[in-house]
C-alpha positions as MATLAB code, in Angstrom:
seq = 'MDPAMGNPMVPMTAQIPAPVAQPIPLPVLTRDSYNSQSLGRSLNANVKQARVLMVGAGGIGCELLKNLVLTGFGEVHVVDLDTIDLSNLNRQFLFRHEHIKKSKALVAKEAAQKFNPAVKIVAHHANIKDAQFNIEWFSSFRIVFNALDNLEARRHVNKMCLAADVPLIESGTTGFNGQVQVIKKGVTACYDCAPKETPKSFPVCTIRSTPSQPIHCIVWGKSYLLNEIFGASEDESAFDHTVDGDNAQEIEELKRESAALRKIRNSVGTEEFAQMLFEKVFKTDIERLRSMEDMWKTRKPPEPLNYKELLDKAKSLDKDKVLKDAQKVWSLEENLVVFNDSLERLSKRVLENKSAGEESIITFDKDDEDTLDFVAASANIRSAVFGIDRKSKFDIKQMAGNIIPAIATTNAIVAGLCVLEAFKVLKGHYEQAKEVFLTPFANARMLASDKSREPNPDCPVCGVYQTRAYVDLEKATLNDLVEHLIKTNLGYGEKDFAISNEVGILYDPDETDNLEKKLSELGIKSDSFLTITDEDDEEPFVNVVVAIQEAKEPLGDKPVKGILDPEDVKIPLKPKKQSQPEPVATPTAATNGASISNGQNGGVINLDGDEPMTTPAKSLKRGHPEDAEGPSVKKIKANDKAADDDIVFIEDSAGAIVIDDD';
ca = [
     -31.986   35.759   79.385;
     -29.468   36.521   76.790;
     -30.032   34.090   73.864;
     -26.358   34.208   73.166;
     -25.711   32.551   76.535;
     -27.551   29.404   75.413;
     -29.650   27.221   77.653;
     -28.268   27.462   81.193;
     -29.814   24.101   82.027;
     -27.672   22.288   79.363;
     -23.955   21.785   79.896;
     -21.788   23.800   77.550;
     -20.081   20.688   76.164;
     -23.420   19.289   75.089;
     -24.156   22.407   73.074;
     -21.074   22.003   70.778;
     -22.165   20.300   67.514;
     -20.508   16.999   66.714;
     -17.814   17.285   63.995;
     -18.880   16.158   60.507;
     -16.764   13.298   59.144;
     -14.808   14.485   56.092;
     -14.639   12.063   53.118;
     -11.233   10.565   52.558;
      -9.982   11.813   49.171;
      -9.532    9.037   46.636;
      -6.180    8.792   44.917;
      -6.190   10.399   41.473;
      -5.418    7.737   38.875;
      -3.378    8.815   35.902;
      -3.620    7.414   32.399;
      -0.525    5.362   33.161;
      -2.180    3.925   36.266;
      -5.138    2.709   34.250;
      -2.824    1.271   31.580;
      -0.838   -0.513   34.267;
      -4.025   -2.008   35.715;
      -5.169   -3.151   32.259;
      -1.901   -4.470   30.875;
       0.027   -5.395   33.980;
       3.101   -3.591   35.219;
       5.613   -5.520   33.156;
       3.850   -5.134   29.803;
       2.984   -1.508   30.505;
       6.637   -0.809   31.227;
       7.601   -2.430   27.918;
       4.996   -0.343   26.097;
       6.301    2.903   27.609;
       9.863    2.030   26.610;
       8.996    0.815   23.104;
      10.192    2.782   20.075;
       7.924    1.854   17.177;
       7.563    2.787   13.505;
       4.271    3.239   11.686;
       4.447    3.375    7.879;
       1.397    5.041    6.364;
      -0.878    7.683    7.892;
      -4.064    7.020    5.932;
      -7.230    5.140    6.851;
      -5.653    2.506    9.093;
      -2.753    4.781   10.029;
      -4.910    7.482   11.616;
      -6.751    4.950   13.775;
      -3.534    3.093   14.621;
      -1.611    6.229   15.610;
      -4.468    7.234   17.919;
      -4.363    3.756   19.528;
      -0.582    3.753   19.923;
      -0.607    7.170   21.548;
      -3.483    6.372   23.917;
      -1.834    3.063   24.871;
       1.290    4.984   25.830;
       3.955    3.703   23.438;
       7.024    5.747   24.344;
       8.140    6.907   20.901;
       6.255    6.625   17.622;
       7.744    7.472   14.230;
       5.303    8.083   11.362;
       6.354    7.954    7.693;
       4.061    8.992    4.845;
       4.773   10.813    1.589;
       1.123   11.562    0.810;
      -0.835   14.763    1.323;
      -4.403   15.080    2.582;
      -7.153   14.984   -0.008;
     -10.813   15.916    0.276;
     -11.863   12.281   -0.187;
      -9.824   11.288    2.920;
     -11.960   13.242    5.362;
     -14.836   10.750    5.630;
     -12.682    8.155    7.389;
      -9.273    9.635    8.336;
     -10.497   11.395   11.432;
      -7.263   13.107   12.440;
      -7.703   15.422    9.450;
      -9.989   18.399    8.871;
     -10.951   20.475    5.850;
      -8.281   23.072    6.601;
      -5.621   20.349    6.338;
      -6.251   19.573    2.652;
      -3.007   19.523    0.622;
      -0.918   19.338    3.812;
       1.357   16.442    4.804;
      -0.521   13.478    6.307;
       2.390   12.572    8.571;
       2.854   16.086    9.962;
      -0.847   16.753   10.525;
      -1.390   13.312   12.075;
       1.421   14.003   14.542;
      -0.060   17.383   15.465;
      -3.543   15.943   15.982;
      -2.522   12.774   17.847;
      -0.103   14.563   20.163;
      -3.073   16.170   21.943;
      -4.340   12.745   23.021;
      -1.196   12.061   25.054;
       1.486   14.753   25.283;
       3.786   12.319   27.106;
       4.361   10.272   23.947;
       7.127   11.384   21.612;
       5.850   11.458   18.013;
       8.290   11.989   15.141;
       6.789   12.651   11.699;
       8.603   12.079    8.394;
       7.008   13.528    5.251;
       9.005   11.217    2.997;
       9.038    7.999    0.993;
       9.803    4.930    3.098;
      12.092    3.783    0.265;
      14.346    6.824    0.650;
      18.000    6.132    1.481;
      17.692    7.759    4.906;
      15.461    4.882    6.036;
      18.173    2.254    5.928;
      18.576   -1.094    7.664;
      20.353    0.469   10.622;
      17.434    2.865   11.070;
      14.886    0.031   10.907;
      16.951   -1.863   13.496;
      16.384    0.898   16.035;
      12.683    0.033   16.383;
      11.064   -2.554   18.616;
       8.105   -3.081   16.234;
       7.190   -1.846   12.764;
       3.522   -1.374   11.801;
       2.529   -1.383    8.129;
      -0.543    0.718    7.316;
       0.128    0.953    3.594;
      -2.069    0.744    0.516;
       0.258   -0.504   -2.217;
       2.130   -3.683   -2.980;
       5.554   -2.255   -3.770;
       5.936   -0.343   -0.497;
       4.666   -3.306    1.528;
       7.230   -5.584   -0.043;
       9.996   -3.077    0.640;
       9.115   -2.746    4.332;
       8.800   -6.535    4.598;
      12.295   -6.972    3.145;
      13.832   -4.275    5.333;
      12.298   -5.703    8.512;
      13.623   -9.159    7.679;
      17.092   -7.738    7.016;
      16.993   -5.745   10.267;
      15.380   -8.649   12.187;
      12.567   -6.422   13.476;
       9.019   -7.751   13.990;
       6.507   -6.405   11.466;
       2.743   -6.194   11.981;
       1.139   -6.102    8.531;
      -2.438   -4.935    8.083;
      -4.859   -4.069    5.345;
      -8.518   -3.446    4.612;
     -10.779   -3.608    1.603;
     -14.337   -2.479    2.097;
     -15.741   -4.448    5.026;
     -12.914   -7.015    5.041;
      -9.610   -6.737    6.870;
      -6.539   -8.682    7.906;
      -3.721   -8.455   10.449;
      -0.569  -10.572   10.290;
       2.494  -10.767   12.534;
       5.758  -11.279   10.635;
       8.882  -12.377   12.501;
      12.029  -13.542   10.734;
      12.423  -17.320   10.912;
       9.278  -17.748   13.015;
       6.274  -16.799   10.890;
       5.538  -16.459    7.190;
       6.516  -13.126    5.654;
       4.453  -10.939    3.332;
       5.911  -12.602    0.235;
       5.517  -16.208    1.397;
       2.251  -16.380   -0.547;
       2.028  -15.123   -4.144;
       0.280  -11.853   -4.830;
      -2.135  -11.118   -7.646;
      -0.673   -9.071  -10.498;
      -2.346   -5.664  -10.943;
      -4.749   -5.652  -13.854;
      -3.361   -4.511  -17.206;
      -4.940   -4.215  -20.643;
      -3.476   -4.838  -24.102;
      -3.079   -1.530  -25.911;
      -5.126   -2.755  -28.884;
      -8.038   -3.630  -26.603;
      -8.075   -0.157  -25.116;
      -7.582    1.679  -28.377;
      -9.403   -0.527  -30.901;
     -11.650   -3.230  -29.465;
     -13.047   -2.243  -26.065;
     -15.681   -4.580  -24.675;
     -16.216   -3.353  -21.089;
     -16.840    0.055  -19.490;
     -13.433   -0.062  -17.815;
     -11.744   -0.227  -21.230;
     -13.417    3.045  -22.244;
     -12.619    4.652  -18.900;
      -8.936    3.751  -19.197;
      -8.979    5.113  -22.757;
     -10.401    8.441  -21.585;
      -8.165    8.718  -18.532;
      -4.817    7.380  -19.725;
      -4.971    8.117  -23.442;
      -7.283   10.925  -24.548;
      -6.818   13.238  -21.546;
      -3.046   12.875  -21.712;
      -2.848   13.397  -25.474;
      -4.806   16.653  -25.278;
      -3.888   18.112  -21.895;
      -1.124   15.929  -20.428;
       2.329   14.703  -21.313;
       1.164   12.699  -24.332;
       0.264    9.023  -24.042;
       0.381    7.502  -20.581;
       2.130    4.235  -21.368;
       1.634    3.015  -17.794;
      -1.957    2.116  -18.649;
      -1.163   -0.371  -21.373;
       0.264   -3.847  -21.709;
       2.512   -3.985  -24.798;
       3.319   -7.695  -24.666;
       1.255   -8.496  -27.743;
       2.342   -5.501  -29.814;
       4.422   -7.699  -32.105;
       1.310   -9.528  -33.243;
      -0.418   -6.264  -34.160;
       2.378   -4.259  -35.765;
       0.171   -2.730  -38.458;
      -2.493   -1.693  -35.964;
       0.149   -0.215  -33.647;
       1.438    1.955  -36.481;
      -2.088    3.204  -37.150;
      -2.503    4.040  -33.488;
       0.733    6.002  -33.528;
      -0.540    8.024  -36.472;
      -3.750    8.708  -34.530;
      -1.697   10.034  -31.627;
       0.252   12.323  -33.963;
      -3.004   13.710  -35.361;
      -4.303   14.371  -31.849;
      -1.177   16.316  -31.010;
      -1.984   18.638  -33.926;
      -5.518   19.144  -32.589;
      -3.965   19.916  -29.213;
      -2.503   23.095  -30.704;
      -6.040   24.424  -31.277;
      -6.906   24.395  -27.562;
      -9.066   27.406  -26.731;
     -10.466   27.979  -30.233;
     -14.165   27.730  -31.101;
     -13.516   24.761  -33.371;
     -11.550   22.808  -30.759;
     -14.415   20.697  -29.334;
     -15.781   19.759  -32.757;
     -12.302   18.938  -34.133;
     -11.573   16.619  -31.218;
     -15.010   14.972  -31.251;
     -14.944   14.263  -34.986;
     -11.402   12.926  -34.780;
     -11.946   10.363  -31.991;
     -15.639    9.521  -32.414;
     -15.986    9.696  -36.207;
     -12.754    9.553  -38.240;
     -11.000    7.010  -36.034;
     -14.148    4.903  -35.754;
     -14.653    4.880  -39.517;
     -11.093    3.656  -39.917;
     -11.745    0.854  -37.438;
     -14.956   -0.155  -39.222;
     -13.024   -0.474  -42.477;
     -10.989   -3.327  -40.944;
     -13.595   -5.967  -41.691;
     -11.678   -8.918  -40.250;
     -11.795   -7.275  -36.839;
     -15.602   -7.371  -36.764;
     -16.387  -10.893  -37.984;
     -17.292  -12.038  -34.470;
     -18.349   -8.778  -32.850;
     -20.561   -5.810  -33.535;
     -18.708   -2.994  -35.327;
     -18.636    0.467  -33.730;
     -20.955    3.227  -34.927;
     -19.371    6.621  -35.780;
     -21.135    9.726  -34.488;
     -22.049   12.997  -36.188;
     -21.154   15.985  -34.024;
     -23.578   18.518  -35.508;
     -26.564   16.172  -35.407;
     -25.861   15.278  -31.788;
     -25.293   18.917  -30.857;
     -28.685   19.907  -32.308;
     -30.383   17.324  -30.073;
     -28.478   18.555  -27.027;
     -29.238   22.284  -27.389;
     -32.315   22.170  -25.173;
     -30.476   20.553  -22.235;
     -29.599   22.503  -19.092;
     -25.877   22.063  -18.468;
     -26.038   22.817  -14.730;
     -28.913   20.381  -14.214;
     -27.006   17.620  -16.016;
     -23.832   18.171  -14.000;
     -25.727   18.280  -10.721;
     -26.733   14.593  -10.736;
     -23.590   12.436  -10.528;
     -25.617    9.310   -9.750;
     -27.569    9.410  -13.008;
     -26.397    7.564  -16.142;
     -26.307   10.393  -18.687;
     -27.815   10.044  -22.135;
     -25.586   10.401  -25.195;
     -26.722   14.013  -25.641;
     -26.089   14.803  -21.969;
     -22.596   13.357  -22.271;
     -21.922   15.681  -25.205;
     -22.970   18.664  -23.087;
     -20.546   17.601  -20.327;
     -17.832   16.822  -22.911;
     -18.007   20.326  -24.397;
     -18.268   22.062  -21.025;
     -15.327   20.191  -19.506;
     -13.226   20.907  -22.601;
     -13.975   24.597  -22.184;
     -12.956   24.536  -18.507;
      -9.748   22.584  -19.155;
      -8.820   24.784  -22.127;
      -9.222   27.874  -19.955;
      -6.850   26.404  -17.369;
      -4.257   25.617  -20.039;
      -4.375   29.130  -21.484;
      -4.176   30.723  -18.022;
      -1.120   28.628  -17.153;
       0.563   29.472  -20.429;
      -0.049   33.197  -19.993;
       1.445   32.990  -16.491;
       4.489   31.163  -17.836;
       3.604   28.027  -15.888;
       3.471   24.383  -16.950;
       0.289   23.721  -18.915;
       0.124   19.969  -18.306;
      -3.061   18.679  -16.655;
      -3.264   15.168  -15.206;
      -6.213   13.149  -13.968;
      -7.304   13.501  -10.370;
     -10.491   11.861   -9.153;
     -11.218   14.947   -7.032;
     -10.639   17.355   -9.929;
     -14.138   17.949  -11.316;
     -12.823   19.225  -14.664;
     -10.755   16.119  -15.465;
     -13.352   13.769  -13.977;
     -16.138   15.291  -16.106;
     -13.983   15.025  -19.229;
     -13.072   11.378  -18.595;
     -16.666   10.446  -17.672;
     -18.166   12.072  -20.773;
     -15.447   10.758  -23.112;
     -15.726    7.230  -21.746;
     -19.527    7.200  -22.030;
     -19.535    8.537  -25.584;
     -17.001    5.879  -26.544;
     -19.134    3.249  -24.809;
     -22.089    4.354  -26.932;
     -19.967    4.050  -30.080;
     -19.044    0.455  -29.228;
     -22.414   -0.628  -27.853;
     -21.172   -0.859  -24.249;
     -23.283    0.093  -21.226;
     -22.630    3.606  -19.985;
     -21.861    4.393  -16.340;
     -22.752    7.229  -14.001;
     -20.153    9.824  -13.124;
     -20.118    8.405   -9.584;
     -19.315    4.895  -10.857;
     -16.657    6.205  -13.232;
     -15.004    8.076  -10.375;
     -14.795    4.826   -8.428;
     -13.309    2.932  -11.366;
     -11.014    5.637  -12.751;
      -9.732    6.428   -9.261;
      -9.269    2.707   -8.527;
     -11.494    3.068   -5.503;
     -13.134    0.385   -3.428;
     -15.099    2.354   -0.811;
     -13.222    2.408    2.490;
     -15.147    1.769    5.707;
     -14.099    3.721    8.791;
     -15.201    1.020   11.239;
     -13.163   -1.606    9.374;
     -10.074    0.571    9.735;
     -10.789    1.038   13.443;
     -11.204   -2.711   14.092;
      -8.027   -3.599   12.203;
      -6.042   -0.870   13.990;
      -7.195   -2.253   17.331;
      -6.155   -5.757   16.337;
      -2.706   -4.436   15.412;
      -2.176   -3.161   18.958;
      -3.428   -6.403   20.516;
      -0.943   -8.389   18.405;
       1.780   -5.897   19.362;
       1.312   -6.825   23.019;
       2.169  -10.443   22.163;
       5.246   -9.326   20.254;
       6.465   -7.167   23.153;
       6.156  -10.165   25.467;
       7.953  -12.385   22.943;
       4.954  -14.729   22.704;
       5.132  -15.363   18.960;
       3.522  -18.757   19.413;
       0.354  -16.898   20.453;
       0.442  -14.491   17.515;
      -2.418  -14.944   15.062;
      -3.368  -14.072   11.540;
      -6.714  -12.392   12.092;
      -9.326  -12.052    9.351;
     -12.242   -9.644    9.508;
     -15.018  -10.961    7.252;
     -18.394   -9.565    8.392;
     -20.429  -11.281    5.684;
     -18.911  -14.747    6.044;
     -21.103  -17.603    7.226;
     -18.982  -18.207   10.318;
     -17.507  -15.685   12.765;
     -16.934  -12.065   11.852;
     -13.454  -12.193   13.392;
     -11.616  -15.415   12.668;
      -8.032  -16.129   13.596;
      -5.565  -18.704   12.379;
      -2.273  -19.728   13.900;
       0.516  -17.846   12.160;
       1.811  -19.741    9.149;
       5.375  -21.003    9.208;
       7.849  -19.490    6.747;
       7.580  -20.879    3.240;
      10.931  -22.576    2.485;
      10.512  -21.637   -1.178;
       9.895  -17.948   -0.438;
      12.484  -15.858   -2.321;
      12.441  -13.228    0.437;
      12.447  -15.027    3.790;
      13.305  -18.582    2.687;
      16.936  -17.475    2.522;
      19.845  -16.983    4.903;
      20.209  -13.282    5.632;
      23.363  -11.543    6.764;
      25.089   -8.190    6.530;
      28.538   -7.053    5.470;
      30.433   -3.837    6.110;
      32.101   -2.554    2.977;
      34.480    0.280    2.077;
      32.591    1.333   -1.036;
      35.468    3.522   -2.228;
      37.891    0.605   -2.397;
      36.033   -2.704   -2.443;
      35.789   -4.602   -5.725;
      33.509   -7.484   -6.576;
      36.522   -9.766   -6.247;
      37.043   -8.567   -2.650;
      33.456   -9.556   -1.934;
      33.969  -12.977   -3.521;
      37.285  -13.791   -1.820;
      36.988  -12.180    1.615;
      33.280  -12.520    2.323;
      31.675  -15.305    0.304;
      34.461  -17.861    0.071;
      36.090  -17.182    3.452;
      33.589  -15.648    5.856;
      30.457  -17.428    4.611;
      32.246  -20.704    3.982;
      31.585  -21.260    0.276;
      35.226  -22.229   -0.331;
      35.543  -23.865   -3.750;
      31.809  -24.104   -4.367;
      30.402  -22.705   -7.602;
      28.038  -19.841   -6.963;
      26.433  -16.822   -8.602;
      25.946  -13.280   -7.324;
      22.950  -11.222   -8.441;
      20.982   -8.156   -7.495;
      17.600   -6.823   -8.559;
      18.995   -5.976  -11.992;
      20.638   -9.259  -12.907;
      23.676  -11.507  -12.481;
      26.902   -9.800  -11.454;
      29.082  -12.897  -11.237;
      29.046  -16.613  -11.869;
      31.796  -19.097  -12.829;
      31.281  -18.240  -16.519;
      30.870  -14.490  -16.036;
      33.951  -12.955  -14.425;
      34.199   -9.634  -16.293;
      33.006   -7.647  -13.290;
      35.428   -9.047  -10.706;
      37.927   -6.183  -10.869;
      35.279   -3.461  -10.889;
      34.479   -1.514   -7.780;
      31.128   -2.233   -6.207;
      30.170    1.404   -6.714;
      30.708    0.983  -10.474;
      28.215   -1.863  -10.448;
      25.561    0.295   -8.794;
      26.060   -1.300   -5.372;
      25.663    1.140   -2.504;
      24.767    1.111    1.153;
      21.637   -0.958    1.803;
      21.893   -2.781   -1.516;
      20.914   -6.436   -1.385;
      22.994   -9.117   -3.112;
      21.799  -12.693   -3.548;
      24.277  -15.563   -3.544;
      23.044  -18.720   -5.248;
      24.877  -21.969   -4.578;
      25.233  -23.927   -7.829;
      26.505  -27.092   -6.155;
      24.395  -30.071   -7.254;
      25.139  -32.246   -4.233;
      24.526  -30.268   -1.041;
      23.673  -26.704   -1.992;
      23.188  -23.971    0.559;
      19.933  -22.068    0.578;
      20.197  -18.716   -1.151;
      22.054  -16.124    0.901;
      21.016  -12.465    0.871;
      23.737  -10.032    1.916;
      22.749   -6.509    2.923;
      25.610   -4.171    2.108;
      26.399   -1.626    4.835;
      28.854    1.202    4.284;
      31.699    0.934    6.794;
      31.887    3.888    9.170;
      35.245    2.839   10.582;
      38.436    1.563    8.893;
      38.235   -2.171    8.151;
      41.959   -2.833    8.206;
      43.714   -4.548    5.320;
      40.489   -5.911    3.814;
      37.774   -3.617    2.430;
      35.002   -6.150    3.220;
      34.004   -7.585    6.592;
      31.120   -9.864    7.498;
      28.958   -8.973   10.483;
      29.529  -12.469   11.916;
      32.705  -14.420   12.545;
      33.112  -17.464   10.246;
      32.444  -19.911   13.086;
      29.097  -18.211   13.800;
      27.838  -18.492   10.219;
      25.375  -21.395    9.951;
      23.916  -21.507    6.443;
      21.338  -24.308    6.135;
      21.289  -26.660    3.179;
      18.452  -26.603    0.706;
      15.835  -29.190    1.628;
      15.751  -32.029   -0.834;
      12.560  -32.011   -2.829;
      10.581  -35.208   -2.525;
       9.024  -36.607   -5.656;
       5.290  -36.050   -5.715;
       2.972  -38.990   -6.505;
       0.790  -38.717   -9.570;
      -2.476  -36.994   -8.652;
      -5.559  -39.161   -8.634;
      -8.700  -37.556  -10.009;
     -11.521  -37.510   -7.487;
     -14.978  -36.046   -7.902;
     -15.261  -32.685   -6.152;
     -17.777  -29.935   -5.978;
     -17.344  -27.375   -8.709;
     -15.618  -24.256   -7.471;
     -14.719  -20.983   -9.054;
     -11.094  -20.581   -7.999;
      -9.960  -20.926   -4.394;
     -12.310  -20.279   -1.533;
     -11.981  -18.252    1.604;
     -13.454  -19.520    4.830;
     -12.444  -16.884    7.332;
      -8.843  -17.334    6.351;
      -8.932  -21.122    6.556;
      -7.695  -23.706    4.068;
      -4.311  -22.091    3.701;
      -5.839  -19.115    1.937;
      -4.705  -15.569    2.491;
      -6.789  -12.455    2.025;
      -4.269  -10.275    0.273;
      -5.061   -6.615    0.632;
      -2.706   -4.985   -1.852;
      -4.037   -1.492   -2.187;
      -7.757   -2.062   -1.686;
      -8.612   -5.277   -3.502;
      -8.857   -8.610   -1.640;
      -7.956  -11.892   -3.218;
      -7.314  -15.460   -2.282;
      -3.881  -16.910   -2.802;
      -2.565  -20.368   -2.077;
      -0.180  -20.693    0.801;
       2.569  -21.910   -1.473;
       3.689  -20.767   -4.888;
       4.993  -23.121   -7.545;
       6.259  -20.334   -9.740;
       9.062  -17.942   -8.954;
      10.571  -15.515  -11.386;
      12.870  -13.534   -9.128;
      16.660  -13.183   -9.436;
      16.921  -14.667   -5.942;
      15.356  -17.906   -7.154;
      18.034  -20.364   -8.101;
      15.568  -22.658   -9.814;
      13.511  -20.023  -11.584;
      14.044  -18.710  -15.075;
      17.483  -17.402  -15.874;
      18.107  -13.706  -15.400;
      20.108  -11.474  -17.662;
      23.765  -10.771  -16.964;
      24.775   -7.191  -16.556;
      27.839   -5.051  -16.984;
      28.689   -1.845  -15.174;
      26.281    1.024  -15.869;
      23.724   -1.283  -17.523;
      20.082   -0.493  -16.808;
      17.195   -2.857  -16.233;
      15.002   -3.281  -19.264;
      11.688   -3.174  -17.489;
       9.568   -1.428  -20.086;
       8.133   -4.517  -21.767;
       5.052   -4.792  -19.582;
       3.523   -1.955  -17.669;
       0.509   -2.018  -15.403;
      -2.130    0.329  -14.183;
      -1.114    0.556  -10.550;
      -2.107    3.789   -8.871;
      -1.431    4.309   -5.230;
      -4.983    3.390   -4.325;
      -4.790   -0.194   -5.654;
      -5.904   -2.260   -8.610;
      -8.524   -1.448  -11.252;
     -11.864   -3.065  -10.495;
     -13.685   -4.569  -13.456;
     -17.428   -4.704  -13.261;
     -18.671   -7.494  -15.531;
     -22.402   -7.214  -14.929;
];
């Protein structure tokens, strides 16, 4: 029997194998499908259509951009002026070693685009305060995210978002702590509703004559000595000159010291250079200070050092071994070795730049080993002179670079919270928006949320009536603004009022010299802010802030036009202040300043730069031109400049100086 014929006893139909059931292919879910399942169709649609702005592409910014892209926000604009530094790589995970010195915004766009090519990312390597980022531009966004690290930029974005009536999600971190806050004009408190701590400054005489803490010596090395020898002479930004008048004689002596240092500067690169500099700042200057006996009645006088004696003791030290251990607190002799070696390296750089015809100025950079070694050694030698504890190079880098160590997981948590709050904003549920505080080492919850605070009626930024006006800047005078906008359009009529800007008062009933001058002559341009203060004693309006917009179309017979018709302008009256009863003393537990309890008790964790602080929810002191009840501001004429050089602070981009008192 032919095997191919099968079994003749079995019917042919029975020999055909039964068909195997094929699995039904499951539908392939796209990223958008998952997002729609998670968020709901309506919210997901809003996310895909949203055009958002993120300011800052650093620690929080990298994490936030990744989240925005993965969530599917339709268009994301990123603004950052900074470039990538080596110290960024441990927490800003969109960047790699090959990106050092490149634009943060541009590299972040390139890296994040790979996560979701469907999202449109637009990068701007620029300063958010540039003229191109005007109110009209801010108005084009659905939400603005702040991922900044300095007070000035945060305040600017806060003001622009209020003027453009765009929701702002403010965030910040400091070490393990973090905060997220939703800001909506007229609904929640703005960034300036609570006062902010002033960056730390130091009287010049403390830095130069009577240091008492390591930070004083570090600031001296970084902002004074380094700049006098290798930089653009004295860095005045490090010193507070408010008490100079009380120390006129000492200030003159300090100026003579600076002149002498400039002469030593000319000997850069010579064999005698290190000894000349050492003996000048650690012997001659110290001997002069010791001779001022009144200065040392209540404190230990400094001890001058002998260069040759110290050098003899340091000859046996291995320079490379000393430099290798940044965690060790160097001895006085080891600091001299580093001092001389860093001077040699810096001098070589100066001479090479000069021979190449390039600028020979060297400035401090915490990641520049040459300048860091010089500042560390100089500061420690000065500390030894004044009997102050020395610090390791690692500690000095933290303090000189104004660094509070950043934690990658803190940035990630805060960035996630920003997106969660953004969902509430997109749905218009501002009543559900929270101020969220991340405090891992608090006694209560790690993540604590408070209901968003209401706007502070005394806030000089949001406790005002905001409007805009279109102006022909080529024709409009201050008088046109007074007659056609303030008196007519805004309804001031015959009220007495004053007009001021960030520089000072432009007009009031007793100051009318500027009325016939063009706004351009008074420094007023597109996106300038003018504050109108009602001086009526009976029923004064709240302050009015007018954002000036350059007219793009002819305005007719009047060169000024309000954005609203007169009948639509509703300026509220200032609330009448109720007299406060006399406080009654009651026994309370002793406290050291205000307390934070996961953001409770009206306190705010302010994260300007990197340093947290507690601030009361309401300020009793206002010194801003927009404050009608604050101190008087100076009146200005055309082409006058603000005199803002009286007090200057140490305020690097990374935040405030940290003082270690232990």
